[in-house]
Coordinates of C-alpha atoms and ligand atoms in Angstrom, one line a residue:
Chain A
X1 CA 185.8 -0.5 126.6
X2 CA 188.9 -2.0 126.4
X3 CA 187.8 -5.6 128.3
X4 CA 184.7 -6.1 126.0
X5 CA 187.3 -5.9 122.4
X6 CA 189.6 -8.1 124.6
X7 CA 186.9 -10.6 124.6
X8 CA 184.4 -10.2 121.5
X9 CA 181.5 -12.0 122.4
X10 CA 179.6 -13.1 118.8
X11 CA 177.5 -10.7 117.6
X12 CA 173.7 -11.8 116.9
X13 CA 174.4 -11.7 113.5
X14 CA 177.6 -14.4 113.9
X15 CA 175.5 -16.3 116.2
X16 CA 172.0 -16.7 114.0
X17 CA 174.5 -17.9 111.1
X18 CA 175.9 -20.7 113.5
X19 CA 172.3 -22.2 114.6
X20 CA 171.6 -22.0 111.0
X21 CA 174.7 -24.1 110.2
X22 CA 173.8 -26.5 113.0
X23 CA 170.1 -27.0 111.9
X24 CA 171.2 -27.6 108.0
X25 CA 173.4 -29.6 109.5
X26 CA 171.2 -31.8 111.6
X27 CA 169.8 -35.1 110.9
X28 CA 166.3 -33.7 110.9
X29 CA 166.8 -30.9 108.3
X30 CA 168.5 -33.7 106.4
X31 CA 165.9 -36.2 106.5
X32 CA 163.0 -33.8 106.1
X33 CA 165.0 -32.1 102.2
X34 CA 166.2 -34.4 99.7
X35 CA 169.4 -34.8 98.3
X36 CA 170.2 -31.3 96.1
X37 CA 166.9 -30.2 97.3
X38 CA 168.0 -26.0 97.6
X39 CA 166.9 -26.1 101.1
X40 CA 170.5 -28.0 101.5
X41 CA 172.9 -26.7 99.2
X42 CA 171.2 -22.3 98.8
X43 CA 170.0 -21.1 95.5
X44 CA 172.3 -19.0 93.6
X45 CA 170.8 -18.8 90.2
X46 CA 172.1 -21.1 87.4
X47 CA 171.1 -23.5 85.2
X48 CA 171.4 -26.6 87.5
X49 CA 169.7 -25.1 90.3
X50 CA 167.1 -24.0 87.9
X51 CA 166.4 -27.7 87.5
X52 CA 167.3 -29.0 91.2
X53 CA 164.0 -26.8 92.0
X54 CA 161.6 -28.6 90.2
X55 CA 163.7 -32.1 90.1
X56 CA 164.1 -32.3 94.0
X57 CA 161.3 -31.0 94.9
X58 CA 157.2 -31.9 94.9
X59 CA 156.9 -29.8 91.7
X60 CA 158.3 -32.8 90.3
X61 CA 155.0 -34.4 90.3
X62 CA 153.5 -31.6 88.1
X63 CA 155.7 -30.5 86.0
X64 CA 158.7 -31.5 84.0
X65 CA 162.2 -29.3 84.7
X66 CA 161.6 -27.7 80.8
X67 CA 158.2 -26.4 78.8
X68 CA 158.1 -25.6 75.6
X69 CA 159.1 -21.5 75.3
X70 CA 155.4 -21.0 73.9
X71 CA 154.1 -23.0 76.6
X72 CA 154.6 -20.3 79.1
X73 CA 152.8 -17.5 77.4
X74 CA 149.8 -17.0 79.0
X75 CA 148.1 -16.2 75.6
X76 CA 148.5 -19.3 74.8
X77 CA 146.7 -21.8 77.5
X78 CA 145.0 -18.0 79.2
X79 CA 145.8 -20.1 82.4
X80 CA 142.4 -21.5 82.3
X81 CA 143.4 -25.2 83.3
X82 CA 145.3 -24.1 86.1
X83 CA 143.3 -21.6 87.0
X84 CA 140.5 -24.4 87.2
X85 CA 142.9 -26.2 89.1
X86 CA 143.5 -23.4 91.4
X87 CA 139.9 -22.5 91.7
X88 CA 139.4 -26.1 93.0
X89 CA 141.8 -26.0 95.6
X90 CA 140.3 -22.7 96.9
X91 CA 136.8 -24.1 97.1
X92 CA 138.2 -27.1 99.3
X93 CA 139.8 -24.8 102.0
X94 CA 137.0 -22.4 102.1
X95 CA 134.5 -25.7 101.9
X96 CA 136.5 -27.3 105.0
X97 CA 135.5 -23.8 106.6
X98 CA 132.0 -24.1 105.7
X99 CA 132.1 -27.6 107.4
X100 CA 133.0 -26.7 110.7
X101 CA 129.3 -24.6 111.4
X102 CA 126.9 -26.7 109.3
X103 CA 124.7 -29.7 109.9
X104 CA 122.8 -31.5 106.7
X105 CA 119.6 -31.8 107.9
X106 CA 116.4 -30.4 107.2
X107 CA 116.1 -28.9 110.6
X108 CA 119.3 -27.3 111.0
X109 CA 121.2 -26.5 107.6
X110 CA 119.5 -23.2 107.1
X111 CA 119.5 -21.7 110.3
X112 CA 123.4 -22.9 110.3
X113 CA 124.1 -20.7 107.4
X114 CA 122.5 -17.6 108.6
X115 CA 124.0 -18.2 111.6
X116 CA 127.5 -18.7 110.3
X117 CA 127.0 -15.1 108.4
X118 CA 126.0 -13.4 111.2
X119 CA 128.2 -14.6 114.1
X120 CA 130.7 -16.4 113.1
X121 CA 134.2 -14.1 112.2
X122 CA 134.9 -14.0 108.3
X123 CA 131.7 -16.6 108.1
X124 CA 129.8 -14.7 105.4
X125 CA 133.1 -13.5 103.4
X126 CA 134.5 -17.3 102.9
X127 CA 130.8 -18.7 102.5
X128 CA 130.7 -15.5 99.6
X129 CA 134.1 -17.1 98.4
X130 CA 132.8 -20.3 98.1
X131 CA 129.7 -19.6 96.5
X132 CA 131.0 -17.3 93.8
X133 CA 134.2 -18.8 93.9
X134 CA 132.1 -22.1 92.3
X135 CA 130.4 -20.4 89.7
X136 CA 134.0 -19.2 88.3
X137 CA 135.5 -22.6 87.9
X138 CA 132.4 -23.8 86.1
X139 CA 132.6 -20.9 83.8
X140 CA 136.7 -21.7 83.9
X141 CA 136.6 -25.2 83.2
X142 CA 133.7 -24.3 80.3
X143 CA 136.1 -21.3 78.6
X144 CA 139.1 -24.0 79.2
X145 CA 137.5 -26.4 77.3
X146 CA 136.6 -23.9 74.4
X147 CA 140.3 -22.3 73.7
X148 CA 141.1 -26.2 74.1
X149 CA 138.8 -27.0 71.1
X150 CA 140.3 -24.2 69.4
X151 CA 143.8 -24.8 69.2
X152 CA 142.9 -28.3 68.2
X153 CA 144.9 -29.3 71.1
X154 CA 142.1 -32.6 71.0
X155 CA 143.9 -33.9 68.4
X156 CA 146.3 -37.0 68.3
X157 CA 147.7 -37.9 70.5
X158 CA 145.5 -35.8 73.1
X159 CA 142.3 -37.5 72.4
X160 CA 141.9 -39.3 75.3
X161 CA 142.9 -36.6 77.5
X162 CA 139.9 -34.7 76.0
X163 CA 137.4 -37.4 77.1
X164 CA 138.7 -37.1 80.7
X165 CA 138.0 -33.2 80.2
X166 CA 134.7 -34.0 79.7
X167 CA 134.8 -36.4 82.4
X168 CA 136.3 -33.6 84.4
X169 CA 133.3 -30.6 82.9
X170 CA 130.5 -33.4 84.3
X171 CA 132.0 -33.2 87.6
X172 CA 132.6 -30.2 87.8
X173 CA 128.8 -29.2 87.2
X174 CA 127.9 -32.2 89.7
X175 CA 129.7 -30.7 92.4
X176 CA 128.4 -27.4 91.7
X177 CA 124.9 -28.7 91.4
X178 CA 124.9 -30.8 94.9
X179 CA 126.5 -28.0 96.7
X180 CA 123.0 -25.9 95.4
X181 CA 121.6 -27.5 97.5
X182 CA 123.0 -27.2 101.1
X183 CA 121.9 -23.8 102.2
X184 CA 118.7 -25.4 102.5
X185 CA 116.7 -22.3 101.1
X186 CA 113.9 -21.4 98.6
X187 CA 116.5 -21.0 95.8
X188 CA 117.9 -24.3 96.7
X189 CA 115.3 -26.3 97.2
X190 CA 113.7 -25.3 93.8
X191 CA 116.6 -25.1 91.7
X192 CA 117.3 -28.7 92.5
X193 CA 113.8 -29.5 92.4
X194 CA 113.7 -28.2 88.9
X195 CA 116.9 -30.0 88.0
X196 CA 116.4 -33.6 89.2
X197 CA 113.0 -33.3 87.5
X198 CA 114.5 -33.1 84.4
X199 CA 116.3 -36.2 85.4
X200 CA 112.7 -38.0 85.7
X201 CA 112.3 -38.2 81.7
X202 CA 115.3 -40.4 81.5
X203 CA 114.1 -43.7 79.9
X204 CA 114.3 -46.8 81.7
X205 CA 116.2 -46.1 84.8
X206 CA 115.6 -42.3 84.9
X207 CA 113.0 -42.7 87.9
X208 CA 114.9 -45.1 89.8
X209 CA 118.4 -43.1 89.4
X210 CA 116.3 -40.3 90.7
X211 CA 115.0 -41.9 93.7
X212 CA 118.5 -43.0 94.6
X213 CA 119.8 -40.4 94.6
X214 CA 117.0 -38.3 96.3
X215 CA 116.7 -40.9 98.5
X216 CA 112.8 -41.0 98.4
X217 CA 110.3 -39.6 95.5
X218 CA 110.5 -36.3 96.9
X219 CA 113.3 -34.1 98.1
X220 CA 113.2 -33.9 101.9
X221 CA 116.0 -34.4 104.5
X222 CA 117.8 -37.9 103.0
X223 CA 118.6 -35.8 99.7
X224 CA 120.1 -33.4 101.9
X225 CA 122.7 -35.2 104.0
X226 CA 123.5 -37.8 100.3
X227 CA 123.9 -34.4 98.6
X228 CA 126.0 -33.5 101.1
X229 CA 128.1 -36.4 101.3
X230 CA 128.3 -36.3 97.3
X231 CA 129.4 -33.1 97.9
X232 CA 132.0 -33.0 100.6
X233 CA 133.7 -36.2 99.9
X234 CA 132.8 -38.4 96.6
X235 CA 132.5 -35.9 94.4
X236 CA 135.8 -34.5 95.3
X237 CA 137.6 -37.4 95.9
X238 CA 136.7 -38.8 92.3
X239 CA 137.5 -35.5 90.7
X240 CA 140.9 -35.3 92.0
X241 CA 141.7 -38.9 90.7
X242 CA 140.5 -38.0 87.1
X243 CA 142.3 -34.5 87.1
X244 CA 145.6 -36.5 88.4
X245 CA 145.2 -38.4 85.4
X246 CA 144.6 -35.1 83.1
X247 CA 148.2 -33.8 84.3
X248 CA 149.5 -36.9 83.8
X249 CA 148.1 -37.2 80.2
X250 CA 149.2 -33.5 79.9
X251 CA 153.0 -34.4 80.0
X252 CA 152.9 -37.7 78.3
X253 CA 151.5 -36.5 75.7
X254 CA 154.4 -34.3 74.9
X255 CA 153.2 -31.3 77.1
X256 CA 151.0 -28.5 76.1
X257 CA 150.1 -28.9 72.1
X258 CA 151.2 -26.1 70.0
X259 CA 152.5 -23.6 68.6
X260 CA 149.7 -23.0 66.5
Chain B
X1 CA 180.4 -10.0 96.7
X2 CA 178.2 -13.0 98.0
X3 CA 180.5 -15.6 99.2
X4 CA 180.9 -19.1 97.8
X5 CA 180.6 -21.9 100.6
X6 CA 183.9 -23.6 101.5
X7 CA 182.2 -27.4 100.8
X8 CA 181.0 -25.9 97.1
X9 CA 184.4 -25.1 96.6
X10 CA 185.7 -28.5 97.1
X11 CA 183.2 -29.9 95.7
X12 CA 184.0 -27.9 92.2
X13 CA 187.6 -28.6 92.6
X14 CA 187.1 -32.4 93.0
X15 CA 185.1 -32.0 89.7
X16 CA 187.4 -29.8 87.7
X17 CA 189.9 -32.8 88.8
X18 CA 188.1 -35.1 87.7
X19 CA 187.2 -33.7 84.1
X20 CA 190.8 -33.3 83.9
X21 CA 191.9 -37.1 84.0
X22 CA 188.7 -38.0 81.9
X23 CA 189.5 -35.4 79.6
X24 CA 193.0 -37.1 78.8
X25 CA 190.9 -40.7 78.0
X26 CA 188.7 -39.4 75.6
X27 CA 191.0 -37.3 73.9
X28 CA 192.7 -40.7 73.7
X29 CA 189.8 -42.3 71.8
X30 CA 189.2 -39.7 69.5
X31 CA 185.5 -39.1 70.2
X32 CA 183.4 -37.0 72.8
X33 CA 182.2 -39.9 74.9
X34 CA 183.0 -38.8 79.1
X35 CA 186.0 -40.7 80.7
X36 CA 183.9 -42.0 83.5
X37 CA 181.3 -43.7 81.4
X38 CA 183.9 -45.1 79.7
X39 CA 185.2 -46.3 83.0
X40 CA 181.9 -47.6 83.7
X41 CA 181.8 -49.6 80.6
X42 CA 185.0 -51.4 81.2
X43 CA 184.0 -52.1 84.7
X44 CA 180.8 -53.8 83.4
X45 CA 182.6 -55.7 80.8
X46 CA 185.3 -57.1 83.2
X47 CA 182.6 -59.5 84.3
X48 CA 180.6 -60.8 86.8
X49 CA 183.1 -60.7 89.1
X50 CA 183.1 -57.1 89.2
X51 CA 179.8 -56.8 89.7
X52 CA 179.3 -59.2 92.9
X53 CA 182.5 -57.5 94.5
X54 CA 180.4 -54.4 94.4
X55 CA 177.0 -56.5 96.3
X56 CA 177.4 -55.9 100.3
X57 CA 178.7 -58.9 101.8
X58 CA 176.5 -61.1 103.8
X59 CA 173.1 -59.0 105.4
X60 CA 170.9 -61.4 103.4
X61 CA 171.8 -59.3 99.7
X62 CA 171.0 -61.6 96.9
X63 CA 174.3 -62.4 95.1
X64 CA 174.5 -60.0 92.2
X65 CA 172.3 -56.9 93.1
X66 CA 173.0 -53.6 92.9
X67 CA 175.0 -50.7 95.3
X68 CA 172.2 -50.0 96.8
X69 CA 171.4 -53.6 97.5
X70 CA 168.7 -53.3 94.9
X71 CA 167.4 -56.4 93.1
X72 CA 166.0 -55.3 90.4
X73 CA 167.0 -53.0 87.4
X74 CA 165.8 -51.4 84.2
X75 CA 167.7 -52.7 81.3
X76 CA 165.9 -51.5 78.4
X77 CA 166.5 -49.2 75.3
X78 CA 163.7 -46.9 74.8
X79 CA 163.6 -45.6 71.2
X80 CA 162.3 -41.8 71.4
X81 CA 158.5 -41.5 70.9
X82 CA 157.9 -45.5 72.5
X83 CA 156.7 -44.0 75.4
X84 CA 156.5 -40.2 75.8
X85 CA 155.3 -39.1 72.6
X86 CA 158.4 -36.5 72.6
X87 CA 159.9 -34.9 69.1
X88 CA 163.2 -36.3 67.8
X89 CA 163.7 -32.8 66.7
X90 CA 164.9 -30.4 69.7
X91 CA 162.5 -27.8 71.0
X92 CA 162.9 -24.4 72.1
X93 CA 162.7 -25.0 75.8
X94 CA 162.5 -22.5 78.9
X95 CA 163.1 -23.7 82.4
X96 CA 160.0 -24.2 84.6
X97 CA 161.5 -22.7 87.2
X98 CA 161.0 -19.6 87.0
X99 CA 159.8 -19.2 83.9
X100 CA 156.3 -21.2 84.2
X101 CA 156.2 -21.2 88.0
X102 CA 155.9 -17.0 87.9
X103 CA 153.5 -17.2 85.5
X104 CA 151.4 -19.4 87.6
X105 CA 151.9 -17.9 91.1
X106 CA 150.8 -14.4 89.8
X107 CA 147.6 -15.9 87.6
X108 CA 146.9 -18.0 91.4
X109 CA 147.5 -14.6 93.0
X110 CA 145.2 -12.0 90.9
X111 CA 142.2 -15.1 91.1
X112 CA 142.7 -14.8 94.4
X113 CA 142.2 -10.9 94.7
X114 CA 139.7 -10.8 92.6
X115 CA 137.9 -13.4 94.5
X116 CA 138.3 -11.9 97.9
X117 CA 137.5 -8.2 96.3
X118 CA 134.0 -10.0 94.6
X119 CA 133.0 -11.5 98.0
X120 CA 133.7 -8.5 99.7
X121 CA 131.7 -6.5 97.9
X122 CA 128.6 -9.0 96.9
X123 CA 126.9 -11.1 99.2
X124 CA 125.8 -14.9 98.3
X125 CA 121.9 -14.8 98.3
X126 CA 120.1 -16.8 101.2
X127 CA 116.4 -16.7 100.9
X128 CA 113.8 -17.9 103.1
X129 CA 113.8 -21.2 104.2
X130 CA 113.0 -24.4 102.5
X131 CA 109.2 -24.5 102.1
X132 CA 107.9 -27.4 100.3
X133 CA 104.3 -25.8 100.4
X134 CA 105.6 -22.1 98.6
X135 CA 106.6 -22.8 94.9
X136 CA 108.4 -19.9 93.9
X137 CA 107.3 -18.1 90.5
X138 CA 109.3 -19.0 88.4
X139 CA 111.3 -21.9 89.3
X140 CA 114.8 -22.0 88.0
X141 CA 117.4 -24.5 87.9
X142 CA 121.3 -23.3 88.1
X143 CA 122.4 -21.1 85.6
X144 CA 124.1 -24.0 83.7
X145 CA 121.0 -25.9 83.1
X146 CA 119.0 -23.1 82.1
X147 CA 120.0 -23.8 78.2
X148 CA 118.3 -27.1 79.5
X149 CA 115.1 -25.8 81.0
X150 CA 114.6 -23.3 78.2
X151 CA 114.9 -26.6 75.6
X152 CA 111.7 -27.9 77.8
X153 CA 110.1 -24.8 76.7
X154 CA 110.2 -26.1 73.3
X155 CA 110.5 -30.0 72.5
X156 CA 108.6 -33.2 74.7
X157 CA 110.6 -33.6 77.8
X158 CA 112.0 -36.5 76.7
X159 CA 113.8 -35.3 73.8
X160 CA 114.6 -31.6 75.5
X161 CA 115.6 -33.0 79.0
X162 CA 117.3 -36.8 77.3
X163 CA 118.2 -37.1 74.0
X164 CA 119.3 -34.3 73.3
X165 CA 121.9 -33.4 75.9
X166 CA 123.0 -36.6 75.8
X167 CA 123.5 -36.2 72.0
X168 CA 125.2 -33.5 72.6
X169 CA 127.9 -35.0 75.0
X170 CA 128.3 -37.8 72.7
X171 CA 129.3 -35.4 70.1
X172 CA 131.6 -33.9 72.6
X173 CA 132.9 -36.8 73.8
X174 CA 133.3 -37.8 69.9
X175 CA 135.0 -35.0 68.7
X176 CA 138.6 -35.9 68.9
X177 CA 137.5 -39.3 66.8
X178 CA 135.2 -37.6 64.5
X179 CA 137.1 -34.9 63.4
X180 CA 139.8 -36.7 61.2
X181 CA 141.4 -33.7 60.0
X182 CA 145.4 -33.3 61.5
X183 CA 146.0 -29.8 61.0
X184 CA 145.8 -27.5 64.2
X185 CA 146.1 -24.5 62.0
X186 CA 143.1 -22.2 62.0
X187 CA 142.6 -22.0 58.3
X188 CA 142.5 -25.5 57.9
X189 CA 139.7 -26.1 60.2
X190 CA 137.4 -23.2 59.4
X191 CA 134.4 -26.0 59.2
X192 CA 135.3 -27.9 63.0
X193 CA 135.4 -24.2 64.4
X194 CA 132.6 -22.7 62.4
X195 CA 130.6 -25.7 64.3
X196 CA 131.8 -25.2 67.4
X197 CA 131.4 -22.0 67.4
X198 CA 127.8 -23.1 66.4
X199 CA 126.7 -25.2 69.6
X200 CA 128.7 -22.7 71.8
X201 CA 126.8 -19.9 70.7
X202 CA 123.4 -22.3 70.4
X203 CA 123.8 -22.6 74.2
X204 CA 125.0 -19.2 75.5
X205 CA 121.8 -17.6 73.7
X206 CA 119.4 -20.8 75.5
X207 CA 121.1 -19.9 78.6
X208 CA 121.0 -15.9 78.5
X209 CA 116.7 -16.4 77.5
X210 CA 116.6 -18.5 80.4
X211 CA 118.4 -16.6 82.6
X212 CA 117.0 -12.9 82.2
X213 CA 113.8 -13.5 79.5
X214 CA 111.8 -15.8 81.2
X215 CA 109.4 -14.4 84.0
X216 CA 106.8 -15.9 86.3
X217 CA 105.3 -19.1 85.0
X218 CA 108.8 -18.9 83.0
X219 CA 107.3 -17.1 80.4
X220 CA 108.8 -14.5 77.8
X221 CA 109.6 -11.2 79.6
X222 CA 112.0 -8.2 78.9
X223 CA 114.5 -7.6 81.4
X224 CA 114.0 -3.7 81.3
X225 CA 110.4 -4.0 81.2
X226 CA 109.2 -6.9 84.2
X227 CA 112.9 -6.8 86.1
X228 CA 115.0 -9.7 86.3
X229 CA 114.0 -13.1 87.4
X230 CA 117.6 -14.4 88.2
X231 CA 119.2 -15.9 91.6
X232 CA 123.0 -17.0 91.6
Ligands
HEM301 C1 138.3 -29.6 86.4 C2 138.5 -29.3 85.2 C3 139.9 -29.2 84.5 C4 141.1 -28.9 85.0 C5 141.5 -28.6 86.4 C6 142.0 -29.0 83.8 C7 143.4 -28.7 83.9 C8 144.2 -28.6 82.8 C9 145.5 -28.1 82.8 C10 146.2 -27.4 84.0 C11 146.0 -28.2 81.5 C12 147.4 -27.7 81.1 C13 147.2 -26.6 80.0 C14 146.3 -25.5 80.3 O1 146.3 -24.9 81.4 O2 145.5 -25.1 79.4 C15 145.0 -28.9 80.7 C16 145.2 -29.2 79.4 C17 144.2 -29.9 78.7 N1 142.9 -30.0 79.0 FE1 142.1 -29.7 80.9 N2 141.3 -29.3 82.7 C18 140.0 -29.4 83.1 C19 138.9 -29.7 82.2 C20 139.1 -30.0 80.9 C21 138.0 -30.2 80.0 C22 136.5 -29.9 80.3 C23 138.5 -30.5 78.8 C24 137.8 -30.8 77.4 C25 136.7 -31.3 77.3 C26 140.0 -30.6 78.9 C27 140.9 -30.9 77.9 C28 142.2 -30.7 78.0 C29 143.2 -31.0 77.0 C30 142.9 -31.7 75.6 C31 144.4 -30.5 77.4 C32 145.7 -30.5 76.6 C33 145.8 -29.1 76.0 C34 147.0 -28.8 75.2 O3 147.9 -29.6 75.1 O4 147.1 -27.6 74.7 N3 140.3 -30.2 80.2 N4 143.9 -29.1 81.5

């Protein structure tokens, strides 16, 4: 008893709090957190660190350090923009799923669905996700556009930012629309065969916008794999430009309009 | 009693220092202006010099840049409202953190849930295969064009399928130009919201026939009388 207090080894508590010295210490930790970042210097809370979380971090590039008080109430914006937002990011990571088990062509992309909900683990719950998950952020970007309109939050100097919302509302119900088509069934094929007809009646160029993008008169196999690349890439990749520009808009415009 | 780190300390105590001899300056000019930006100003003003003693020596730095070896600067006064359309007035202001960023996690969080709960519970639909030789009866676009396939019900496809849904983003588009009124005050825009209000309801009621009153050959049915020709 009396050899082991002669020489206390460091407990495990003692010895985690010196490797977690070391590490903040390091030249890695250093390099990989900015400057008053709080992964360097702890949170306790106070004003300044308040700020250092969204100044020194990512956040930065969403939001400013201070809102407006009314800003935050959620009866105010209902969350419906960022909950659009949010939606969108869910639907790429249960979308980069899907990917994985499906082909686009007309030979393969409906016997890959019912094969990713029947043997593949958690197929048909993120394929559920994503389906239904889709339908909420076109009835979220529709209702965010509405309580918009409402609090005549178009108004100067928003009104651009409103014409990139309805940018945004077109691609959103593009992206939906092309991903109708991928699970290659009756539903599919009809809906879209339903839709794109309407598309025929458009004067001048209607026909020959159709037949690009269907590439052929009818649907068949092209419009599957364009639809899909549409889907999976353009469609997204344009989206995510004009909804960096709608945040950007947000805060240059003085933040959220309002109070009422 | 959480303890303060040793480097915090010093850091503080440097600071409190520091205040102390600026403290004595401005006192000495009789206004609220910091010591060390009055520092800075008198360093500026004692000339070039100053500033090319600061500049690294040699290493290819241009004579004259910065600390950081930085050649070019922002020297500009921005009036309020030139580019950030901010009040002059101050606002009532909250921190972001935590004040928006809580809000935002548990909104994210209860989409989420209910999300996970929906698709646990219902199934996505997956009919047959793609047949181009069985048309189903009816045919039905997406839910959000039905408001557009009912309109073909009614008007030449060329005015139900073209003109106007394209009047009608136009408008949209339009609004914020159209609508010259300033006010965001409900009573003073009973007519923009009455209209509104309008073309919402115009297209929830085309949507909600289309969706659940139009049977095979996407006629006119009752949904408690022929069932319910809808797919998701
Ligand atoms: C993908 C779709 C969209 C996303 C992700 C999105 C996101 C957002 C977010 C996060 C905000 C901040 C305030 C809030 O949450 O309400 C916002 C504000 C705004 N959005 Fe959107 N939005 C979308 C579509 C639209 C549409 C369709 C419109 C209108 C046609 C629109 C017009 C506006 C305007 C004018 C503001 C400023 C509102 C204010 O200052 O009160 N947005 N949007």
């Amino acid at each position: 008893m009396a050899k082991v207090l002669d020489n206390p080894r460091p407990t495990a508590k003692e010895r985690l709090a010196k490797i977690g010295e070391q590490m903040q210490g390091s030249q890695a930790w250093n390099s990989i957190f900015r400057p008053g970042s709080i992964f360097r210097k702890g949170y306790t809370d106070s004003p300044r660190n308040r700020s250092y979380v969204i100044m020194n971090s990512v956040l930065y590039h969403l939001h400013p350090v201070k809102v407006k008080r009314h800003a935050v109430k959620v009866s105010y914006t209902l969350c419906l923009g960022g909950l659009s937002f949010f939606l969108f990011i869910l639907l790429t990571v249960t979308g980069i799923f899907l990917m994985f088990f499906y082909r686009p062509t007309g030979a393969n992309a409906w016997e890959d669905i019912q094969m990713l909900q029947t043997s593949v683990t958690f197929g048909l719950l993120v394929r559920n996700m994503h389906r239904w998950g889709a339908h909420l952020m076109v009835l979220s970007v529709f209702l965010h556009m509405a309580r918009v309109f409402y609090h005549g939050a178009y108004k100067p100097p928003r009104e651009f930012n409103w014409v990139i919302g309805v940018i945004l509302l077109t691609l959103t119900l593009l992206l939906s629309f092309t991903g109708y088509l991928l699970p290659w069934d009756q539903l599919a094929l009809w809906a879209v065969t339903v839709g794109t007809n309407m598309m025929g009646y458009s004067p001048l160029v209607g026909n020959q916008v159709r037949f690009v993008l269907l590439g052929g008169v009818e649907i068949g196999s092209e419009t599957l794999l364009r639809w899909y690349v549409l889907h999976v890439i353009m469609f997204p990749f344009i989206i995510i430009i004009f909804m960096a520009i709608h945040f950007w808009r947000v805060r240059k415009d003085g933040g959220i309009s309002g109070p009422l | 009693m959480t303890e303060i780190p040793e480097h915090l300390l010093k850091r503080a105590q440097a600071a409190r220092d520091k205040a102390a001899g600026g403290d004595a300056g401005g006192a000495a000019g009789g206004d609220r202006i910091p010591g060390d930006l009055l520092d800075r100003t008198k360093a500026a003003s004692d000339g070039a010099a100053a500033v090319v003693a600061t500049a690294p020596v040699g290493g290819g730095v241009p004579v004259g840049a910065g600390p950081g070896g930085h050649t070019q600067r922002l020297l500009t006064v921005v009036k309020s409202g030139s580019i950030q359309e901010a009040k002059a007035a101050p606002v009532d202001k909250v921190h972001t953190w935590p004040h928006l960023l809580a809000v935002e996690f548990v909104a994210a969080l209860a989409c989420t849930a209910f999300l996970f709960v929906f698709s646990w519970v219902v199934n996505a639909p997956l009919l047959q295969a793609a047949d181009f030789n069985k048309t189903p009866n009816p045919s039905k676009a997406p839910w959000y064009f039905l408001g557009l396939q009912e309109l073909l019900t009614m008007f030449h496809p060329m005015i139900a399928g073209v003109t106007l849904p394209g009047m009608g983003l136009v408008a949209l588009i339009l609004a914020p130009y159209l609508d010259r009124n300033a006010s965001n005050k409900p009573e003073d825009r009973k007519f923009m919201t009455s209209m509104m209000t309008m073309f919402l309801m115009f297209w929830a009621v085309l949507t909600i026939i289309g969706s659940f009153f139009r049977g095979p050959g996407f006629n006119f049915t009752f949904p408690w009388r022929d069932g319910i020709f809808f797919e998701l």
